[in-house]
Short mmCIF file of N, CA and C in Angstrom, two decimals:
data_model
loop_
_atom_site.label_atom_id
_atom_site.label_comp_id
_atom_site.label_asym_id
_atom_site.label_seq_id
_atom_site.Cartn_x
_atom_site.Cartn_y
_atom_site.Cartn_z
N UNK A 1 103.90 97.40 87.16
CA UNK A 1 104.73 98.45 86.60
C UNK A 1 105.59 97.93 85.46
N UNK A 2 104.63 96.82 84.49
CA UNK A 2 105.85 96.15 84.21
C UNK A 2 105.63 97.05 82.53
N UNK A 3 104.76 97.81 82.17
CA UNK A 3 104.99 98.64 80.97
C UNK A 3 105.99 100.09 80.85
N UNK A 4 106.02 100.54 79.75
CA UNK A 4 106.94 101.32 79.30
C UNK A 4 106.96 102.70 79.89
N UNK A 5 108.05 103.04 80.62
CA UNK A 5 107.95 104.27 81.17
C UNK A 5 107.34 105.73 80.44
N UNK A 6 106.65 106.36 80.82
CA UNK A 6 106.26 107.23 80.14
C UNK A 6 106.92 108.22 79.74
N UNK A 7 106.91 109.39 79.04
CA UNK A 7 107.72 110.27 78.21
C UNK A 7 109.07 110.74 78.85
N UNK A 8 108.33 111.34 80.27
CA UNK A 8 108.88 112.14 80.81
C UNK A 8 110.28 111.46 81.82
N UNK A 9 110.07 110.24 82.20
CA UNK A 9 110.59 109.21 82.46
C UNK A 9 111.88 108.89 81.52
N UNK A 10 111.05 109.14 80.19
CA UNK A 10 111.75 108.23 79.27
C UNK A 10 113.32 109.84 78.83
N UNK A 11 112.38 110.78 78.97
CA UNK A 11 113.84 111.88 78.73
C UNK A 11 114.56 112.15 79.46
N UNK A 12 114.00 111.77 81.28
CA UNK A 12 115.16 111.76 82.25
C UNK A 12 115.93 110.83 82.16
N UNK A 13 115.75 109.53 81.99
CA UNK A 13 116.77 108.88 81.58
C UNK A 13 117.76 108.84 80.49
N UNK A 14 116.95 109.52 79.38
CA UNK A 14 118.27 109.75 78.33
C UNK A 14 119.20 111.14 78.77
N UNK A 15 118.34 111.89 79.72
CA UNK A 15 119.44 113.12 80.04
C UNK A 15 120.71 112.55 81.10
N UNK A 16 120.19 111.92 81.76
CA UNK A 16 121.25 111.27 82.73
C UNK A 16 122.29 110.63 81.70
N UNK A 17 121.97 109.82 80.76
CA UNK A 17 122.88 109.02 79.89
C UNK A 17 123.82 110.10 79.10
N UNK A 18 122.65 111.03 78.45
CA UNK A 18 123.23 112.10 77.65
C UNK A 18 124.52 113.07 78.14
N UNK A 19 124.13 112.78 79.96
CA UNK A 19 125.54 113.82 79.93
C UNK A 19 126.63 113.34 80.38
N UNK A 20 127.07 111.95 79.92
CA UNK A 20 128.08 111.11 79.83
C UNK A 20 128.42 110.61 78.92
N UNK A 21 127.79 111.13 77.40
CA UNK A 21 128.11 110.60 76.01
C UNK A 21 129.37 111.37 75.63
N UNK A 22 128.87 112.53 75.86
CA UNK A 22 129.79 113.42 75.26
C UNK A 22 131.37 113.60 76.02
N UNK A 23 131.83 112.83 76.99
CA UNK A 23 133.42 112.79 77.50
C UNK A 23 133.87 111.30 76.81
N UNK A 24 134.83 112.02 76.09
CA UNK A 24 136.20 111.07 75.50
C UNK A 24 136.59 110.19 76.51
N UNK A 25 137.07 110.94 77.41
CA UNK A 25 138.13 110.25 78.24
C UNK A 25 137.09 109.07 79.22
N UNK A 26 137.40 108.09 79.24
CA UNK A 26 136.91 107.08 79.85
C UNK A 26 136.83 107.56 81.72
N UNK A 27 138.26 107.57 81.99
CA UNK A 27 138.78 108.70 82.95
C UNK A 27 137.84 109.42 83.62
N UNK A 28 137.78 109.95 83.09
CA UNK A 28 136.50 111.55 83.35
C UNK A 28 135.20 111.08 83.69
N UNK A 29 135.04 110.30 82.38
CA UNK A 29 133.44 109.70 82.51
C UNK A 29 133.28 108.82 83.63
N UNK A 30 134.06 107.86 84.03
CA UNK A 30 134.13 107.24 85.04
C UNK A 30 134.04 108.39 86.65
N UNK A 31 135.04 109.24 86.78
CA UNK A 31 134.79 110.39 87.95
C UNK A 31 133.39 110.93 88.09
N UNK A 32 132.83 111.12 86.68
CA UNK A 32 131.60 111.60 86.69
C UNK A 32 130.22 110.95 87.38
N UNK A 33 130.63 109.73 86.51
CA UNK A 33 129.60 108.78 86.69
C UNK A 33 129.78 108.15 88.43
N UNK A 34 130.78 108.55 89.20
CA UNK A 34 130.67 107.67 90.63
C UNK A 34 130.27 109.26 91.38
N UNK A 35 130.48 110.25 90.53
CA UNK A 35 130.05 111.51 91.55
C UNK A 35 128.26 111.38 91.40
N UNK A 36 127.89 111.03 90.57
CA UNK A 36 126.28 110.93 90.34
C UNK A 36 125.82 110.06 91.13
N UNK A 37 126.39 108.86 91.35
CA UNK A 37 126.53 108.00 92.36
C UNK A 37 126.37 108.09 93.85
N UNK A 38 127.22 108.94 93.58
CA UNK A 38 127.45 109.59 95.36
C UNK A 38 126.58 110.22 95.90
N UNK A 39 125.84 111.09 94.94
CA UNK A 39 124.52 112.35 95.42
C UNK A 39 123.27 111.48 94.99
N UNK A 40 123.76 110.05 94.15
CA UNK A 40 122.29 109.40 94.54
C UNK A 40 121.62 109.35 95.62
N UNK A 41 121.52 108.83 96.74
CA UNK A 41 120.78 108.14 97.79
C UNK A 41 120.01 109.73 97.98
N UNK A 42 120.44 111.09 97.97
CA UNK A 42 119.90 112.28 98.03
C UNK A 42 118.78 112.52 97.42
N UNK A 43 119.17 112.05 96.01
CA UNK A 43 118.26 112.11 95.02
C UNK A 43 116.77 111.10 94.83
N UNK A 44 117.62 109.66 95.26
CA UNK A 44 116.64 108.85 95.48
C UNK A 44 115.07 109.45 97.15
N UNK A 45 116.41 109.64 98.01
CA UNK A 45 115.23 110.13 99.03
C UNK A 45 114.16 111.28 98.49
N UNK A 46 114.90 112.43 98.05
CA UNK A 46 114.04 113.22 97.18
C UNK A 46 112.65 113.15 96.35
N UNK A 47 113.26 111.88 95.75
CA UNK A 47 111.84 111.75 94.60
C UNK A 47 110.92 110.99 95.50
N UNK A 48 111.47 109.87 96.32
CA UNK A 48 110.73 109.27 97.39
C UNK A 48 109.73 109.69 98.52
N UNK A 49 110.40 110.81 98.60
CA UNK A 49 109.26 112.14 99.44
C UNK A 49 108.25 112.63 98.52
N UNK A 50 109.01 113.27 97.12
CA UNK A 50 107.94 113.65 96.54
C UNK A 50 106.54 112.78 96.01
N UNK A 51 107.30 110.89 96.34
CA UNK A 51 105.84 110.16 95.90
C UNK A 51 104.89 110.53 97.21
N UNK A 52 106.01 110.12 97.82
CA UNK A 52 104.95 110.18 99.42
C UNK A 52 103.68 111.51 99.64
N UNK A 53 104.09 112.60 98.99
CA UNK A 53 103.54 113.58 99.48
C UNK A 53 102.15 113.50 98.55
N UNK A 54 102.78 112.95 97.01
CA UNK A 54 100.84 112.87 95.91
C UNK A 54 100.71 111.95 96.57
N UNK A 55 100.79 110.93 96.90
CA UNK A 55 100.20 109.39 97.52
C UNK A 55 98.72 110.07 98.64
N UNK A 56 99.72 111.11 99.57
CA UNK A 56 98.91 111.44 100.98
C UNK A 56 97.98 112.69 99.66
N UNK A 57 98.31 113.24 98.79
CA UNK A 57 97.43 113.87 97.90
C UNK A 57 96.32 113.12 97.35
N UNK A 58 96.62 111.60 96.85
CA UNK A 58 95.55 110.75 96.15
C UNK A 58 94.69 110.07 97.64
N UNK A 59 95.39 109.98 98.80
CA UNK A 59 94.50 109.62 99.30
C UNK A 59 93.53 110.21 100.69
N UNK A 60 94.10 111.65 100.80
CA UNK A 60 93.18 112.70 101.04
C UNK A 60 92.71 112.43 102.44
N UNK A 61 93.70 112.02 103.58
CA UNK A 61 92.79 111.74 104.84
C UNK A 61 91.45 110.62 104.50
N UNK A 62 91.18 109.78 103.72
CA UNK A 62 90.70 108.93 103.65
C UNK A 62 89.59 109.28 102.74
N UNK A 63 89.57 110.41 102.08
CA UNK A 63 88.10 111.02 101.51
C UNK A 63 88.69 110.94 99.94
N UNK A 64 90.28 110.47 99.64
CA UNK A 64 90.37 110.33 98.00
C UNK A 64 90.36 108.63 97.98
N UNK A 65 91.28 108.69 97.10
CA UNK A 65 91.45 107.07 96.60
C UNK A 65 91.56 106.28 97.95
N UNK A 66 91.56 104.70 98.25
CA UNK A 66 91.85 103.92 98.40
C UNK A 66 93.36 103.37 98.12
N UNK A 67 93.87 102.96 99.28
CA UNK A 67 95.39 102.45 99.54
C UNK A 67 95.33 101.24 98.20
N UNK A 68 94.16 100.33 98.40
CA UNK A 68 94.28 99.51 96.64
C UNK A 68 94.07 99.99 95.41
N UNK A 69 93.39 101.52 95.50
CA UNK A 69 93.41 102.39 94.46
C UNK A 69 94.67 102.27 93.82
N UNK A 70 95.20 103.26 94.90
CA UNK A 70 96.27 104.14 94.71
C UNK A 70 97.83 102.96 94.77
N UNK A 71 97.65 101.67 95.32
CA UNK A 71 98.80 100.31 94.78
C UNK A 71 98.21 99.98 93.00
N UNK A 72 97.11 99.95 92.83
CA UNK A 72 96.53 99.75 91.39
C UNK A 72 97.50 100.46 90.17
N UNK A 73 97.73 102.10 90.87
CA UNK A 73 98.57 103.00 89.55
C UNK A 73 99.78 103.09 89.64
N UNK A 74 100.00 101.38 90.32
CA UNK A 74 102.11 101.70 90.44
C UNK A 74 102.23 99.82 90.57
N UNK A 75 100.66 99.48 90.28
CA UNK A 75 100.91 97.82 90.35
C UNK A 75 101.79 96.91 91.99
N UNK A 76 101.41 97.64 93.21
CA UNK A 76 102.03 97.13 94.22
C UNK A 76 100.81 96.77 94.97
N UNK A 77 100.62 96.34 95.90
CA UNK A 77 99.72 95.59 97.14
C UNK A 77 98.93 97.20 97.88
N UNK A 78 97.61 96.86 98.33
CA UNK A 78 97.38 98.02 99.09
C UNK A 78 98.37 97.61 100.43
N UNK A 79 98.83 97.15 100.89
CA UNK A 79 99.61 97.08 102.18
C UNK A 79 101.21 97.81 101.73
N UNK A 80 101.37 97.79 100.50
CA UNK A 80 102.66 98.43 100.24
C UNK A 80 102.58 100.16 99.59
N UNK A 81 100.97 100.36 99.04
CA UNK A 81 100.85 101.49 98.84
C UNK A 81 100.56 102.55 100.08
N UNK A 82 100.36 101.72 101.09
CA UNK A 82 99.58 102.43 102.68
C UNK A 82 101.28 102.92 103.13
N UNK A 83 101.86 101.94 102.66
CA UNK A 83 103.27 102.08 103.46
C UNK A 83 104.36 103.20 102.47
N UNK A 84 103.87 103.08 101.06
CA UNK A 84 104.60 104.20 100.57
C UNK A 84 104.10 105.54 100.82
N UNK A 85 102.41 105.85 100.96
CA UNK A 85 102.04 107.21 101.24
C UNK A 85 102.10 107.20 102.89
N UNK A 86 102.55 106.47 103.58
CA UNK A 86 102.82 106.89 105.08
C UNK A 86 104.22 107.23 104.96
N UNK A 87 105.05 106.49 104.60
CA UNK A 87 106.41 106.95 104.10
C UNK A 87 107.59 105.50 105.03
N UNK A 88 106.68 105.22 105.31
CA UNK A 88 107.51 103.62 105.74
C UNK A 88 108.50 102.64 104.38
N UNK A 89 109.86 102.99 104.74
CA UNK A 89 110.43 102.18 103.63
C UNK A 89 110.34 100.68 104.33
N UNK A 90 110.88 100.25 105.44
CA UNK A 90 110.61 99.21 105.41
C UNK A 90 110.31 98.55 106.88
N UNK A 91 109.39 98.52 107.26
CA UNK A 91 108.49 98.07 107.93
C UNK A 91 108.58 97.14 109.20
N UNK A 92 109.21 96.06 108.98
CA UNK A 92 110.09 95.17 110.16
C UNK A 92 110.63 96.13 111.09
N UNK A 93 111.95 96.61 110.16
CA UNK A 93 112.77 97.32 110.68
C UNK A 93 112.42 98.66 111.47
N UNK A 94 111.90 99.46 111.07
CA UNK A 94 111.46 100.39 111.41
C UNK A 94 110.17 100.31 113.00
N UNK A 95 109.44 98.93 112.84
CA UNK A 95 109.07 98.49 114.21
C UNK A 95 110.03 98.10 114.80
N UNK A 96 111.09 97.16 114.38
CA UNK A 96 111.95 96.97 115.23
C UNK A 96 112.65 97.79 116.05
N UNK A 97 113.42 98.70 115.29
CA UNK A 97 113.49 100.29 115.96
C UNK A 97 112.50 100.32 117.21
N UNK A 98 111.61 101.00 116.67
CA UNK A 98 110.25 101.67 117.76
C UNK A 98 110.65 100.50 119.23
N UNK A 99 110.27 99.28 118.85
CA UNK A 99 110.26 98.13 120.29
C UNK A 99 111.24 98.39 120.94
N UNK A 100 112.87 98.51 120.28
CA UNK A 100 114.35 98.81 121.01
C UNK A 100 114.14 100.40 121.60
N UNK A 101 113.59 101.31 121.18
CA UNK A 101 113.62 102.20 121.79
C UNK A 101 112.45 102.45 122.80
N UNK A 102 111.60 101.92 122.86
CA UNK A 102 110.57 101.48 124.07
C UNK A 102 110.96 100.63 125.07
N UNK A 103 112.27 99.41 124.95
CA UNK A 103 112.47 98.73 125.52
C UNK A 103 113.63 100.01 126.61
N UNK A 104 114.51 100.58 126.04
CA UNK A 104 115.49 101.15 126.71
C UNK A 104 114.54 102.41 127.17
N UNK A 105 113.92 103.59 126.87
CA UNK A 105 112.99 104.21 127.70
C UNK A 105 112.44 103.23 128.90
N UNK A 106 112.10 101.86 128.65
CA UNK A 106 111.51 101.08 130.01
C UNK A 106 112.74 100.88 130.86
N UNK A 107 114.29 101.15 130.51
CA UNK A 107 114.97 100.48 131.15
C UNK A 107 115.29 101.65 132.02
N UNK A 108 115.44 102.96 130.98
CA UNK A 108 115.70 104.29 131.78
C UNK A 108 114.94 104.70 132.93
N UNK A 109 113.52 104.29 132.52
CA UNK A 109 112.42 104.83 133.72
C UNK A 109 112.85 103.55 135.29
N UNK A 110 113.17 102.46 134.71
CA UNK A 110 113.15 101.47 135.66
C UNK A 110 114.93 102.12 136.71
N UNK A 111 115.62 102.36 135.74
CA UNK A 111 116.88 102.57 136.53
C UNK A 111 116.82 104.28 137.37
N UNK A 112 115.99 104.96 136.86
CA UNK A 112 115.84 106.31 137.73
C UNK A 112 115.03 105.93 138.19
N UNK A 113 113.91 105.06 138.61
CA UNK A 113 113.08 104.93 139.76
C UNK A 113 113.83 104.06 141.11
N UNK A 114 114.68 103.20 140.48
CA UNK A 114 115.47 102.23 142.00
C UNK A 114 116.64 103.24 142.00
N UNK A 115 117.51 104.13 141.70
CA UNK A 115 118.06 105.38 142.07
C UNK A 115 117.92 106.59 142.71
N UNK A 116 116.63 106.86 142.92
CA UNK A 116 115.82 107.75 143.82
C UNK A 116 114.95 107.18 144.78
N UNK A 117 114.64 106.00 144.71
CA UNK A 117 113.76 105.59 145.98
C UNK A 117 114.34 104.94 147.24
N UNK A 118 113.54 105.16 148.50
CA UNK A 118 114.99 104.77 149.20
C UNK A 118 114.87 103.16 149.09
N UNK A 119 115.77 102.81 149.75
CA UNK A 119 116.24 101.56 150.03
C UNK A 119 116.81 100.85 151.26
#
């Protein structure tokens, strides 16, 4: 991904810039610029879904592209393109999760079974 963003790319970024040229006040522009800030991570998840959703579009239940296809038109690994059109940000973690919450379901089932049986 290491070439030049394309058009459309290239005017969202000057609109984002563009609507912080025009305040004088440093002041202002500064309030502005940490409120854009703030509704990032929204925005970021946003567009992040919307890759996810062409990704599962390019690769069609297995009948379109290829996971190395489809890492080929963004320059990442097929193991990282499988994980962007599944929607896995990051992978460790997210198993890690799953194991801690399998581990405590095993602990729940284990503590309501010696609570009801006699003894």
């Amino acid at each position: 991904m290491s070439e030049e963003p394309n058009e459309e790319v290239k005017q969202l970024m000057q609109a984002i810039e563009g609507l912080f040229k025009g305040t004088e006040e440093p002041a202002e522009r500064f309030k502005r610029l940490s409120e854009l800030l703030d509704g990032w991570p929204d925005l970021h998840s946003g567009v992040r879904l919307l890759r996810q959703q062409v990704g599962e579009q390019l690769y069609d239940n297995g009948n379109g592209l290829t996971y190395g296809a489809i890492g080929d038109l963004i320059g990442v690994t097929e193991s990282r393109a499988r994980h962007i059109v599944k929607g896995i940000t990051n992978p460790s973690r997210q198993k890690r999760k799953a194991e801690e919450e399998e581990a405590r379901r095993a602990e729940r089932q284990r503590r309501g079974k010696g609570e009801g049986g006699a003894e």
